[in-house]
Amino acid sequence: MSAHEPVVDVHAHVLLPALQGLAQAGDPDGFAAAAELEARRNGPESQAASGAMIRERFAKLTDLPTRLAAMDDAGIDLQVVSPSPSHYYPWADADLADRLARAASLATAELVAEAPDRLLGLGLVPLQHPSLLVPALEYAVLELGLVGVEISSGAGDVELSDERLEPFWARASELEAVVFLHPFGCTLDERLDRFYLANTVGQPTENAVALSHLIFGGVLDRHPGLRIVAAHGGGYLPGYLGRSDHAWRVRPEARGCSEPPSSYLRRLWFDSLVHDAASLRTLVGAAGADRVVLGSDFPFDMGVEDPVALVREAGLGEAAERAILSGGIRSLIPALSRALDPAVAP
């Protein structure tokens, strides 16, 4: 690994089996209801296939040597690991949700501590309970040394434009904390219960909705220092910006942001996980290569085994490739940049 040009994967997950046990013990009825909802959303065929996939990849999700070997095979120097989104538990009450988020952050920090030269970590916050977000964020970043937190596209009645989240956005900005936007589930529910549409359509839909709340709701105007990185290349939004800009021009209720919505993509970061070269070129055209960072969704089957190759297949040019594989991460995670270049003043 080059000390100055590490290849960094920002989208890699860890599974925490003990956390699932804690959630089930804390609220058996809530846990069962959530499992039933998940089964309805996905349908029996996808549920069976997903179970087999997890069993096959369980070691990569839970065993550090297996993870490091897979990183070596893919040419990844550093992973930013985040809990599997199945650990959000948005149905949990305030006490249980706080305990679960902190346990997830602690477990992730303990994993990172076993390989600090290869791993960075993201914790969790209980998004459905806005009053708990700042303490959970501070616990993850200030006490545990994680680089940020992972959140879903919404939770219960909480959308990302919700005014109750203002203290969270402000504190995340102050701390230079990464906020990794990774949906789990889709409110279209049973309409997506076959053909694995719950994931293939649901995830990019939720990304587009969540980012639109951040943009149209003026969150990025009020907190320009936020470091939000959207999984799955931001979903459908980056490829269909003309309609958002048109609405901003002609609809008064769509003028909650000060500039055309397309301009805000250059205030966000996006992972490169869009699955084909043409889509990656579209994303880079919309956001800029310096706002796209490498992402694999390790080790799930909807990820890519060789994310570096996918970037290179896009034919973006050497400078853009370097930005995606290594350069963009420096602006997303200032602490990493300072660690790599200790002579540079913070």
GROMACS .gro file of C-alpha atoms in nm:
model
  346
    1MET     CA    1   0.000   0.000   0.000
    2SER     CA    2   0.124   0.344  -0.089
    3ALA     CA    3   0.126   0.574   0.212
    4HIS     CA    4  -0.022   0.853   0.000
    5GLU     CA    5  -0.251   0.672  -0.245
    6PRO     CA    6  -0.443   0.401  -0.058
    7VAL     CA    7  -0.740   0.247  -0.236
    8VAL     CA    8  -1.034   0.302   0.001
    9ASP     CA    9  -1.371   0.125  -0.009
   10VAL     CA   10  -1.634   0.332   0.174
   11HIS     CA   11  -1.917   0.078   0.144
   12ALA     CA   12  -1.842  -0.243   0.333
   13HIS     CA   13  -2.051  -0.409   0.600
   14VAL     CA   14  -2.012  -0.609   0.917
   15LEU     CA   15  -2.277  -0.839   1.064
   16LEU     CA   16  -2.324  -0.836   1.441
   17PRO     CA   17  -2.512  -1.152   1.544
   18ALA     CA   18  -2.507  -1.060   1.913
   19LEU     CA   19  -2.685  -0.734   1.833
   20GLN     CA   20  -2.972  -0.921   1.673
   21GLY     CA   21  -3.006  -1.127   1.990
   22LEU     CA   22  -3.014  -0.810   2.198
   23ALA     CA   23  -3.286  -0.663   1.979
   24GLN     CA   24  -3.498  -0.976   1.995
   25ALA     CA   25  -3.462  -1.006   2.371
   26GLY     CA   26  -3.537  -0.637   2.422
   27ASP     CA   27  -3.869  -0.644   2.236
   28PRO     CA   28  -3.974  -0.989   2.113
   29ASP     CA   29  -4.304  -0.866   1.972
   30GLY     CA   30  -4.147  -0.574   1.789
   31PHE     CA   31  -3.874  -0.797   1.651
   32ALA     CA   32  -4.128  -1.051   1.525
   33ALA     CA   33  -4.345  -0.782   1.365
   34ALA     CA   34  -4.044  -0.635   1.187
   35ALA     CA   35  -3.941  -0.978   1.059
   36GLU     CA   36  -4.294  -1.035   0.929
   37LEU     CA   37  -4.291  -0.698   0.751
   38GLU     CA   38  -3.955  -0.779   0.595
   39ALA     CA   39  -4.089  -1.113   0.473
   40ARG     CA   40  -4.391  -0.941   0.313
   41ARG     CA   41  -4.175  -0.676   0.151
   42ASN     CA   42  -3.935  -0.924  -0.005
   43GLY     CA   43  -4.155  -1.223  -0.079
   44PRO     CA   44  -4.070  -1.588  -0.007
   45GLU     CA   45  -3.840  -1.642  -0.305
   46SER     CA   46  -3.614  -1.350  -0.217
   47GLN     CA   47  -3.621  -1.435   0.152
   48ALA     CA   48  -3.494  -1.785   0.078
   49ALA     CA   49  -3.225  -1.663  -0.162
   50SER     CA   50  -3.106  -1.397   0.083
   51GLY     CA   51  -3.081  -1.648   0.365
   52ALA     CA   52  -2.864  -1.876   0.153
   53MET     CA   53  -2.647  -1.581   0.048
   54ILE     CA   54  -2.585  -1.473   0.407
   55ARG     CA   55  -2.491  -1.825   0.511
   56GLU     CA   56  -2.246  -1.848   0.222
   57ARG     CA   57  -2.083  -1.512   0.306
   58PHE     CA   58  -2.110  -1.527   0.683
   59ALA     CA   59  -1.734  -1.557   0.737
   60LYS     CA   60  -1.665  -1.244   0.533
   61LEU     CA   61  -1.919  -1.058   0.744
   62THR     CA   62  -1.794  -1.176   1.081
   63ASP     CA   63  -1.434  -1.304   1.059
   64LEU     CA   64  -1.153  -1.048   1.036
   65PRO     CA   65  -0.886  -1.266   0.865
   66THR     CA   66  -1.138  -1.368   0.599
   67ARG     CA   67  -1.226  -1.001   0.545
   68LEU     CA   68  -0.864  -0.893   0.515
   69ALA     CA   69  -0.785  -1.171   0.269
   70ALA     CA   70  -1.080  -1.065   0.053
   71MET     CA   71  -0.963  -0.704   0.066
   72ASP     CA   72  -0.619  -0.811  -0.052
   73ASP     CA   73  -0.770  -1.007  -0.338
   74ALA     CA   74  -0.970  -0.700  -0.449
   75GLY     CA   75  -0.678  -0.457  -0.412
   76ILE     CA   76  -0.843  -0.266  -0.128
   77ASP     CA   77  -0.606  -0.102   0.120
   78LEU     CA   78  -0.866   0.042   0.357
   79GLN     CA   79  -1.230  -0.037   0.423
   80VAL     CA   80  -1.478   0.193   0.592
   81VAL     CA   81  -1.690  -0.069   0.767
   82SER     CA   82  -2.050  -0.007   0.870
   83PRO     CA   83  -2.302  -0.234   1.042
   84SER     CA   84  -2.536  -0.422   0.812
   85PRO     CA   85  -2.845  -0.201   0.765
   86SER     CA   86  -3.046  -0.491   0.906
   87HIS     CA   87  -2.922  -0.361   1.242
   88TYR     CA   88  -3.115  -0.030   1.221
   89TYR     CA   89  -3.418  -0.166   1.415
   90PRO     CA   90  -3.635   0.141   1.343
   91TRP     CA   91  -3.923  -0.011   1.540
   92ALA     CA   92  -3.736  -0.005   1.872
   93ASP     CA   93  -3.845   0.230   2.150
   94ALA     CA   94  -3.613   0.501   2.275
   95ASP     CA   95  -3.434   0.302   2.545
   96LEU     CA   96  -3.380  -0.009   2.335
   97ALA     CA   97  -3.290   0.188   2.023
   98ASP     CA   98  -3.024   0.384   2.211
   99ARG     CA   99  -2.874   0.068   2.358
  100LEU     CA  100  -2.871  -0.103   2.018
  101ALA     CA  101  -2.708   0.190   1.839
  102ARG     CA  102  -2.438   0.223   2.102
  103ALA     CA  103  -2.375  -0.153   2.103
  104ALA     CA  104  -2.340  -0.147   1.724
  105SER     CA  105  -2.096   0.143   1.741
  106LEU     CA  106  -1.892  -0.028   2.011
  107ALA     CA  107  -1.875  -0.359   1.824
  108THR     CA  108  -1.765  -0.180   1.507
  109ALA     CA  109  -1.498   0.012   1.697
  110GLU     CA  110  -1.370  -0.312   1.847
  111LEU     CA  111  -1.339  -0.464   1.500
  112VAL     CA  112  -1.151  -0.158   1.372
  113ALA     CA  113  -0.915  -0.176   1.670
  114GLU     CA  114  -0.808  -0.524   1.560
  115ALA     CA  115  -0.683  -0.391   1.226
  116PRO     CA  116  -0.646  -0.012   1.257
  117ASP     CA  117  -0.417   0.009   0.954
  118ARG     CA  118  -0.681  -0.154   0.731
  119LEU     CA  119  -1.017  -0.048   0.873
  120LEU     CA  120  -1.211   0.266   0.960
  121GLY     CA  121  -1.554   0.246   1.115
  122LEU     CA  122  -1.902   0.397   1.114
  123GLY     CA  123  -2.142   0.365   1.405
  124LEU     CA  124  -2.520   0.384   1.424
  125VAL     CA  125  -2.767   0.636   1.563
  126PRO     CA  126  -3.138   0.575   1.641
  127LEU     CA  127  -3.286   0.787   1.360
  128GLN     CA  128  -3.645   0.730   1.477
  129HIS     CA  129  -3.568   0.917   1.800
  130PRO     CA  130  -3.422   1.255   1.699
  131SER     CA  131  -3.352   1.366   2.055
  132LEU     CA  132  -3.106   1.077   2.095
  133LEU     CA  133  -2.906   1.141   1.780
  134VAL     CA  134  -2.647   1.389   1.900
  135PRO     CA  135  -2.541   1.188   2.207
  136ALA     CA  136  -2.520   0.871   1.997
  137LEU     CA  137  -2.315   1.053   1.734
  138GLU     CA  138  -2.079   1.195   1.996
  139TYR     CA  139  -2.040   0.851   2.152
  140ALA     CA  140  -1.945   0.700   1.817
  141VAL     CA  141  -1.707   0.974   1.707
  142LEU     CA  142  -1.565   1.130   2.023
  143GLU     CA  143  -1.558   0.832   2.259
  144LEU     CA  144  -1.500   0.544   2.020
  145GLY     CA  145  -1.298   0.720   1.750
  146LEU     CA  146  -1.521   0.619   1.459
  147VAL     CA  147  -1.521   0.845   1.152
  148GLY     CA  148  -1.897   0.890   1.146
  149VAL     CA  149  -2.229   0.711   1.144
  150GLU     CA  150  -2.459   0.529   0.905
  151ILE     CA  151  -2.825   0.624   0.869
  152SER     CA  152  -3.123   0.503   0.668
  153SER     CA  153  -3.334   0.709   0.428
  154GLY     CA  154  -3.588   0.771   0.704
  155ALA     CA  155  -3.738   0.602   1.008
  156GLY     CA  156  -4.102   0.603   1.109
  157ASP     CA  157  -4.227   0.959   1.068
  158VAL     CA  158  -3.874   1.102   1.051
  159GLU     CA  159  -3.765   1.221   0.707
  160LEU     CA  160  -3.419   1.366   0.656
  161SER     CA  161  -3.567   1.715   0.611
  162ASP     CA  162  -3.736   1.694   0.954
  163GLU     CA  163  -3.662   2.003   1.162
  164ARG     CA  164  -3.602   1.776   1.462
  165LEU     CA  165  -3.280   1.662   1.293
  166GLU     CA  166  -3.128   2.011   1.285
  167PRO     CA  167  -2.913   1.959   1.598
  168PHE     CA  168  -2.783   1.633   1.452
  169TRP     CA  169  -2.685   1.791   1.121
  170ALA     CA  170  -2.519   2.080   1.300
  171ARG     CA  171  -2.315   1.855   1.528
  172ALA     CA  172  -2.218   1.620   1.246
  173SER     CA  173  -2.086   1.919   1.056
  174GLU     CA  174  -1.891   2.047   1.357
  175LEU     CA  175  -1.733   1.705   1.412
  176GLU     CA  176  -1.645   1.659   1.042
  177ALA     CA  177  -1.827   1.328   1.078
  178VAL     CA  178  -1.915   1.116   0.777
  179VAL     CA  179  -2.288   1.047   0.749
  180PHE     CA  180  -2.332   0.740   0.529
  181LEU     CA  181  -2.680   0.733   0.378
  182HIS     CA  182  -2.775   0.369   0.321
  183PRO     CA  183  -3.144   0.277   0.296
  184PHE     CA  184  -3.292  -0.043   0.431
  185GLY     CA  185  -3.635  -0.145   0.315
  186CYS     CA  186  -3.874   0.054   0.097
  187THR     CA  187  -4.211   0.200   0.179
  188LEU     CA  188  -4.353   0.063  -0.147
  189ASP     CA  189  -4.376  -0.261   0.054
  190GLU     CA  190  -4.558  -0.550  -0.121
  191ARG     CA  191  -4.551  -0.381  -0.461
  192LEU     CA  192  -4.187  -0.493  -0.469
  193ASP     CA  193  -4.234  -0.842  -0.326
  194ARG     CA  194  -4.110  -1.038  -0.629
  195PHE     CA  195  -3.815  -1.047  -0.868
  196TYR     CA  196  -3.598  -0.894  -0.589
  197LEU     CA  197  -3.750  -0.555  -0.670
  198ALA     CA  198  -3.738  -0.474  -0.298
  199ASN     CA  199  -3.365  -0.424  -0.348
  200THR     CA  200  -3.313  -0.347  -0.716
  201VAL     CA  201  -3.587  -0.083  -0.729
  202GLY     CA  202  -3.641  -0.015  -0.359
  203GLN     CA  203  -3.288   0.089  -0.264
  204PRO     CA  204  -3.233   0.346  -0.543
  205THR     CA  205  -3.584   0.481  -0.490
  206GLU     CA  206  -3.519   0.537  -0.120
  207ASN     CA  207  -3.184   0.701  -0.198
  208ALA     CA  208  -3.350   0.942  -0.439
  209VAL     CA  209  -3.626   1.031  -0.192
  210ALA     CA  210  -3.385   1.084   0.098
  211LEU     CA  211  -3.146   1.301  -0.105
  212SER     CA  212  -3.439   1.504  -0.235
  213HIS     CA  213  -3.546   1.574   0.124
  214LEU     CA  214  -3.196   1.694   0.205
  215ILE     CA  215  -3.182   1.916  -0.103
  216PHE     CA  216  -3.535   2.057  -0.131
  217GLY     CA  217  -3.561   2.089   0.247
  218GLY     CA  218  -3.263   2.326   0.256
  219VAL     CA  219  -3.057   2.102   0.487
  220LEU     CA  220  -2.747   2.145   0.270
  221ASP     CA  221  -2.794   2.523   0.263
  222ARG     CA  222  -2.813   2.543   0.641
  223HIS     CA  223  -2.525   2.299   0.697
  224PRO     CA  224  -2.279   2.337   0.409
  225GLY     CA  225  -2.006   2.156   0.600
  226LEU     CA  226  -2.190   1.823   0.607
  227ARG     CA  227  -2.005   1.519   0.477
  228ILE     CA  228  -2.286   1.301   0.348
  229VAL     CA  229  -2.201   1.008   0.125
  230ALA     CA  230  -2.488   0.831  -0.052
  231ALA     CA  231  -2.472   0.457  -0.113
  232HIS     CA  232  -2.561   0.304  -0.450
  233GLY     CA  233  -2.446   0.611  -0.638
  234GLY     CA  234  -2.732   0.814  -0.494
  235GLY     CA  235  -2.993   0.592  -0.655
  236TYR     CA  236  -3.210   0.734  -0.930
  237LEU     CA  237  -3.155   1.104  -0.855
  238PRO     CA  238  -2.821   1.180  -1.030
  239GLY     CA  239  -2.947   1.044  -1.362
  240TYR     CA  240  -3.274   1.240  -1.367
  241LEU     CA  241  -3.190   1.585  -1.238
  242GLY     CA  242  -3.370   1.783  -1.508
  243ARG     CA  243  -3.709   1.713  -1.356
  244SER     CA  244  -3.594   1.825  -1.011
  245ASP     CA  245  -3.450   2.147  -1.153
  246HIS     CA  246  -3.770   2.211  -1.350
  247ALA     CA  247  -3.984   2.168  -1.039
  248TRP     CA  248  -3.758   2.411  -0.854
  249ARG     CA  249  -3.816   2.669  -1.128
  250VAL     CA  250  -4.194   2.636  -1.165
  251ARG     CA  251  -4.333   2.514  -0.832
  252PRO     CA  252  -4.326   2.748  -0.530
  253GLU     CA  253  -4.338   2.460  -0.282
  254ALA     CA  254  -4.020   2.319  -0.439
  255ARG     CA  255  -3.816   2.632  -0.362
  256GLY     CA  256  -3.698   2.529  -0.016
  257CYS     CA  257  -3.340   2.529  -0.141
  258SER     CA  258  -3.159   2.841  -0.260
  259GLU     CA  259  -3.014   2.698  -0.583
  260PRO     CA  260  -3.126   2.448  -0.850
  261PRO     CA  261  -3.125   2.095  -0.705
  262SER     CA  262  -2.863   1.970  -0.950
  263SER     CA  263  -2.604   2.205  -0.800
  264TYR     CA  264  -2.620   2.027  -0.465
  265LEU     CA  265  -2.472   1.705  -0.597
  266ARG     CA  266  -2.134   1.875  -0.580
  267ARG     CA  267  -2.189   1.928  -0.206
  268LEU     CA  268  -2.242   1.554  -0.150
  269TRP     CA  269  -2.037   1.240  -0.202
  270PHE     CA  270  -2.153   0.922  -0.375
  271ASP     CA  271  -2.014   0.573  -0.381
  272SER     CA  272  -1.927   0.418  -0.716
  273LEU     CA  273  -2.163   0.122  -0.678
  274VAL     CA  274  -2.379   0.172  -0.989
  275HIS     CA  275  -2.289  -0.161  -1.155
  276ASP     CA  276  -2.201  -0.050  -1.507
  277ALA     CA  277  -1.962   0.187  -1.679
  278ALA     CA  278  -2.228   0.405  -1.844
  279SER     CA  279  -2.403   0.473  -1.513
  280LEU     CA  280  -2.073   0.560  -1.349
  281ARG     CA  281  -1.996   0.808  -1.625
  282THR     CA  282  -2.339   0.964  -1.571
  283LEU     CA  283  -2.276   0.994  -1.198
  284VAL     CA  284  -1.934   1.151  -1.251
  285GLY     CA  285  -2.085   1.393  -1.501
  286ALA     CA  286  -2.349   1.500  -1.250
  287ALA     CA  287  -2.141   1.519  -0.932
  288GLY     CA  288  -1.777   1.538  -1.044
  289ALA     CA  289  -1.511   1.270  -1.003
  290ASP     CA  290  -1.390   1.433  -0.683
  291ARG     CA  291  -1.733   1.363  -0.528
  292VAL     CA  292  -1.740   0.993  -0.614
  293VAL     CA  293  -1.563   0.745  -0.385
  294LEU     CA  294  -1.510   0.374  -0.425
  295GLY     CA  295  -1.784   0.146  -0.292
  296SER     CA  296  -1.832  -0.230  -0.316
  297ASP     CA  297  -2.116  -0.325  -0.074
  298PHE     CA  298  -1.882  -0.593   0.060
  299PRO     CA  299  -1.962  -0.878   0.084
  300PHE     CA  300  -2.326  -0.892  -0.027
  301ASP     CA  301  -2.431  -1.033  -0.362
  302MET     CA  302  -2.565  -0.696  -0.478
  303GLY     CA  303  -2.214  -0.560  -0.440
  304VAL     CA  304  -1.921  -0.610  -0.676
  305GLU     CA  305  -1.625  -0.841  -0.622
  306ASP     CA  306  -1.382  -0.610  -0.806
  307PRO     CA  307  -1.492  -0.248  -0.759
  308VAL     CA  308  -1.159  -0.115  -0.884
  309ALA     CA  309  -1.206  -0.286  -1.220
  310LEU     CA  310  -1.555  -0.132  -1.255
  311VAL     CA  311  -1.409   0.215  -1.212
  312ARG     CA  312  -1.138   0.150  -1.467
  313GLU     CA  313  -1.385   0.007  -1.719
  314ALA     CA  314  -1.565   0.341  -1.728
  315GLY     CA  315  -1.279   0.505  -1.918
  316LEU     CA  316  -1.286   0.819  -1.709
  317GLY     CA  317  -0.917   0.900  -1.745
  318GLU     CA  318  -0.631   0.865  -1.502
  319ALA     CA  319  -0.706   1.174  -1.294
  320ALA     CA  320  -1.072   1.080  -1.241
  321GLU     CA  321  -0.983   0.720  -1.158
  322ARG     CA  322  -0.731   0.837  -0.902
  323ALA     CA  323  -0.988   1.071  -0.750
  324ILE     CA  324  -1.244   0.792  -0.711
  325LEU     CA  325  -1.006   0.524  -0.585
  326SER     CA  326  -0.809   0.744  -0.345
  327GLY     CA  327  -0.837   1.120  -0.377
  328GLY     CA  328  -1.199   1.190  -0.292
  329ILE     CA  329  -1.173   1.014   0.040
  330ARG     CA  330  -0.939   1.285   0.165
  331SER     CA  331  -1.206   1.552   0.145
  332LEU     CA  332  -1.474   1.318   0.278
  333ILE     CA  333  -1.267   1.213   0.581
  334PRO     CA  334  -1.031   1.500   0.673
  335ALA     CA  335  -0.887   1.299   0.965
  336LEU     CA  336  -0.769   1.034   0.720
  337SER     CA  337  -0.602   1.294   0.502
  338ARG     CA  338  -0.422   1.437   0.804
  339ALA     CA  339  -0.311   1.087   0.910
  340LEU     CA  340  -0.169   1.016   0.565
  341ASP     CA  341   0.002   1.355   0.549
  342PRO     CA  342   0.102   1.427   0.911
  343ALA     CA  343   0.309   1.724   0.806
  344VAL     CA  344  -0.002   1.901   0.680
  345ALA     CA  345  -0.164   2.117   0.947
  346PRO     CA  346  -0.528   2.038   1.025
   0.00000   0.00000   0.00000
